[in-house]
PDB file of C-alpha atoms in Angstrom:
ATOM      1  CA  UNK A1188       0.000   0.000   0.000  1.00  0.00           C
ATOM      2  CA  UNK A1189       1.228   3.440  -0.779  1.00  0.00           C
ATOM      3  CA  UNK A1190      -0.202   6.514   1.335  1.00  0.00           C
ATOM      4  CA  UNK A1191       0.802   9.754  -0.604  1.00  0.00           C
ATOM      5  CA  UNK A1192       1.441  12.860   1.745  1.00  0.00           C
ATOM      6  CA  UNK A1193      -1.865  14.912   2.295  1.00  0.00           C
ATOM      7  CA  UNK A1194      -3.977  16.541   5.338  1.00  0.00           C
ATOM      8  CA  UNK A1195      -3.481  14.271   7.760  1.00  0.00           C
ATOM      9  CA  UNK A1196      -5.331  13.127  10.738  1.00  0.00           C
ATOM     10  CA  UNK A1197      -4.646  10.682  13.440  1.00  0.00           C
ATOM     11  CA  UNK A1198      -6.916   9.230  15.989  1.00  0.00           C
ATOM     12  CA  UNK A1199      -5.922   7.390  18.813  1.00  0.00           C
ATOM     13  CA  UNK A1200      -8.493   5.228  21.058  1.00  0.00           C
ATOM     14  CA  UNK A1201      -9.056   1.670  21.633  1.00  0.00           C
ATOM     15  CA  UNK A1202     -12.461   2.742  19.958  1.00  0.00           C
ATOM     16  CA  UNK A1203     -11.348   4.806  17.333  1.00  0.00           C
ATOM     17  CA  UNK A1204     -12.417   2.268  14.458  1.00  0.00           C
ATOM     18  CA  UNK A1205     -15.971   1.484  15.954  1.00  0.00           C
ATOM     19  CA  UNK A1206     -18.353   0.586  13.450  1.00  0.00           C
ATOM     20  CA  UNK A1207     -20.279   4.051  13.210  1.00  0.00           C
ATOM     21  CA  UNK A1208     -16.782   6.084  12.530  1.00  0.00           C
ATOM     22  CA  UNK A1209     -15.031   3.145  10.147  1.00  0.00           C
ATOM     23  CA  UNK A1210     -16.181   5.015   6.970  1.00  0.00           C
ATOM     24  CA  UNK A1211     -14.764   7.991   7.799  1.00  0.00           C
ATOM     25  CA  UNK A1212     -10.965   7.002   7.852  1.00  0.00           C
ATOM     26  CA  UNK A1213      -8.989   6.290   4.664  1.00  0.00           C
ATOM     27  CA  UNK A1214      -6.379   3.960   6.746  1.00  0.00           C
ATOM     28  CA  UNK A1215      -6.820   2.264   9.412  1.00  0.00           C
ATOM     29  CA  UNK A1216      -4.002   1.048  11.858  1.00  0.00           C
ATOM     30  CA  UNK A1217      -3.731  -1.285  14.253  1.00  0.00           C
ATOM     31  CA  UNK A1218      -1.716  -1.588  17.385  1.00  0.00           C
ATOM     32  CA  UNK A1219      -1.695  -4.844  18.614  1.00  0.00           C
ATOM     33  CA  UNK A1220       0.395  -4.869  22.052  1.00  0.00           C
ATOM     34  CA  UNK A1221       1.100  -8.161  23.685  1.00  0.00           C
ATOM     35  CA  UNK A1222      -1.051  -8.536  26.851  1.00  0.00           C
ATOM     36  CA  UNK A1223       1.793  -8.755  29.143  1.00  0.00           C
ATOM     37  CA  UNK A1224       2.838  -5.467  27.890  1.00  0.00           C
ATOM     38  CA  UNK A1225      -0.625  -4.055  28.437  1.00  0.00           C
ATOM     39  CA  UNK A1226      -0.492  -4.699  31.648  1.00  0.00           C
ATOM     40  CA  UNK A1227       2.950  -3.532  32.582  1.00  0.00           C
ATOM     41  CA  UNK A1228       1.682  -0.425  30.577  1.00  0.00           C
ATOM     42  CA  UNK A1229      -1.358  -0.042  32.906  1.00  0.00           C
ATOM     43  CA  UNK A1230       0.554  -0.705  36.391  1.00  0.00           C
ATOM     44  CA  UNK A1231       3.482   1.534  35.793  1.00  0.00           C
ATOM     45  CA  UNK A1232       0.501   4.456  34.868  1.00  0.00           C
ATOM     46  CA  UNK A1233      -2.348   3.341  37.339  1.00  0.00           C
ATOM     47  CA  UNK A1234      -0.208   1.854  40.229  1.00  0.00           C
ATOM     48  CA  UNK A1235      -2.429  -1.446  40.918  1.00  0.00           C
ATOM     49  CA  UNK A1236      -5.163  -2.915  39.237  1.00  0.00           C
ATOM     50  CA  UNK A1237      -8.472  -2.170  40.592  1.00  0.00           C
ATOM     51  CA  UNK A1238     -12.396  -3.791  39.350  1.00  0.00           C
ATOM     52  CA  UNK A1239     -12.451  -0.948  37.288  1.00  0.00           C
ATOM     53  CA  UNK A1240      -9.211  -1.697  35.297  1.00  0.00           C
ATOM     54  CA  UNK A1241     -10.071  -5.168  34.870  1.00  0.00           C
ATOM     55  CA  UNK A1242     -13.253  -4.798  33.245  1.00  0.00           C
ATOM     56  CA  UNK A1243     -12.216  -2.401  31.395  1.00  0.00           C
ATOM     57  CA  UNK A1244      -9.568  -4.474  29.927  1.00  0.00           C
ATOM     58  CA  UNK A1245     -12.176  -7.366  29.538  1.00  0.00           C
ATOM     59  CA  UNK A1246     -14.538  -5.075  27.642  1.00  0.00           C
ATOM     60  CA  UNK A1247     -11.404  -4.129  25.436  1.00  0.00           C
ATOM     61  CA  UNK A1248     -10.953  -8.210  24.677  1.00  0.00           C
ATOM     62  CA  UNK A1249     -14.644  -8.354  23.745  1.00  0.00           C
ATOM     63  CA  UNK A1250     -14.330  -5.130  21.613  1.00  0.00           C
ATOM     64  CA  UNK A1251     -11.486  -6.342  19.406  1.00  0.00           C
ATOM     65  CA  UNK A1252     -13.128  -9.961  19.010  1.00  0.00           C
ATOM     66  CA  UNK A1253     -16.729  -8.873  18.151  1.00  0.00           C
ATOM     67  CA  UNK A1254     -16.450  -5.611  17.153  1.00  0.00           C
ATOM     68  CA  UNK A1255     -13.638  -4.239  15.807  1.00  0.00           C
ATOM     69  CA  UNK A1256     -11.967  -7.087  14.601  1.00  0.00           C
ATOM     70  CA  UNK A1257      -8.603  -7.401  12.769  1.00  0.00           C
ATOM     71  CA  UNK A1258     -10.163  -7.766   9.586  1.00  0.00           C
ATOM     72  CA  UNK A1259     -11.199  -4.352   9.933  1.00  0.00           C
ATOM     73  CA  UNK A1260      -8.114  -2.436   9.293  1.00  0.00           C
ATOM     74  CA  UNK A1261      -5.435  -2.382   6.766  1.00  0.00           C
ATOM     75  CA  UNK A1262      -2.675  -2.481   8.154  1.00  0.00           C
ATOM     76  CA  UNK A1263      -2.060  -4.488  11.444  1.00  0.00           C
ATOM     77  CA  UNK A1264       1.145  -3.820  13.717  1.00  0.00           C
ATOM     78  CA  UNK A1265       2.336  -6.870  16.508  1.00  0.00           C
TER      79      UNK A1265
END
């Protein structure tokens, strides 16, 4: 794939390429961090790893396999 230089935009959020914005991006990227990465990531910012953490990182897991799944971007990053 070749992206030519133009206006640019980048978005950044675990929900970034939900369903209802997909159409509006001309590339997407993904990001895919390892999870013991993730959660070195999230102790080192957050300190411990509360109920809310948790779930949230559960709900992430369910996002990215019945959501937003790789299949959905063009161009995937390990």
């Amino acid at each position: 794939m070749t992206v030519h230089p133009s206006n640019v935009i980048f978005v950044e959020s675990a929900y970034s390429a939900h369903p209802d914005l997909r159409n509006l991006m001309h590339v997407k990227i993904l990001l895919a961090a390892p999870d013991d990465l993730r959660m070195r990531q999230l102790l080192e910012r957050e300190g411990s790893i509360g109920p809310w953490e948790a779930k949230w990182h559960e709900a992430e897991e369910w996002y990215f396999t019945h959501i937003s799944l790789p299949t959905h971007f063009d161009v995937i990053i390990d």
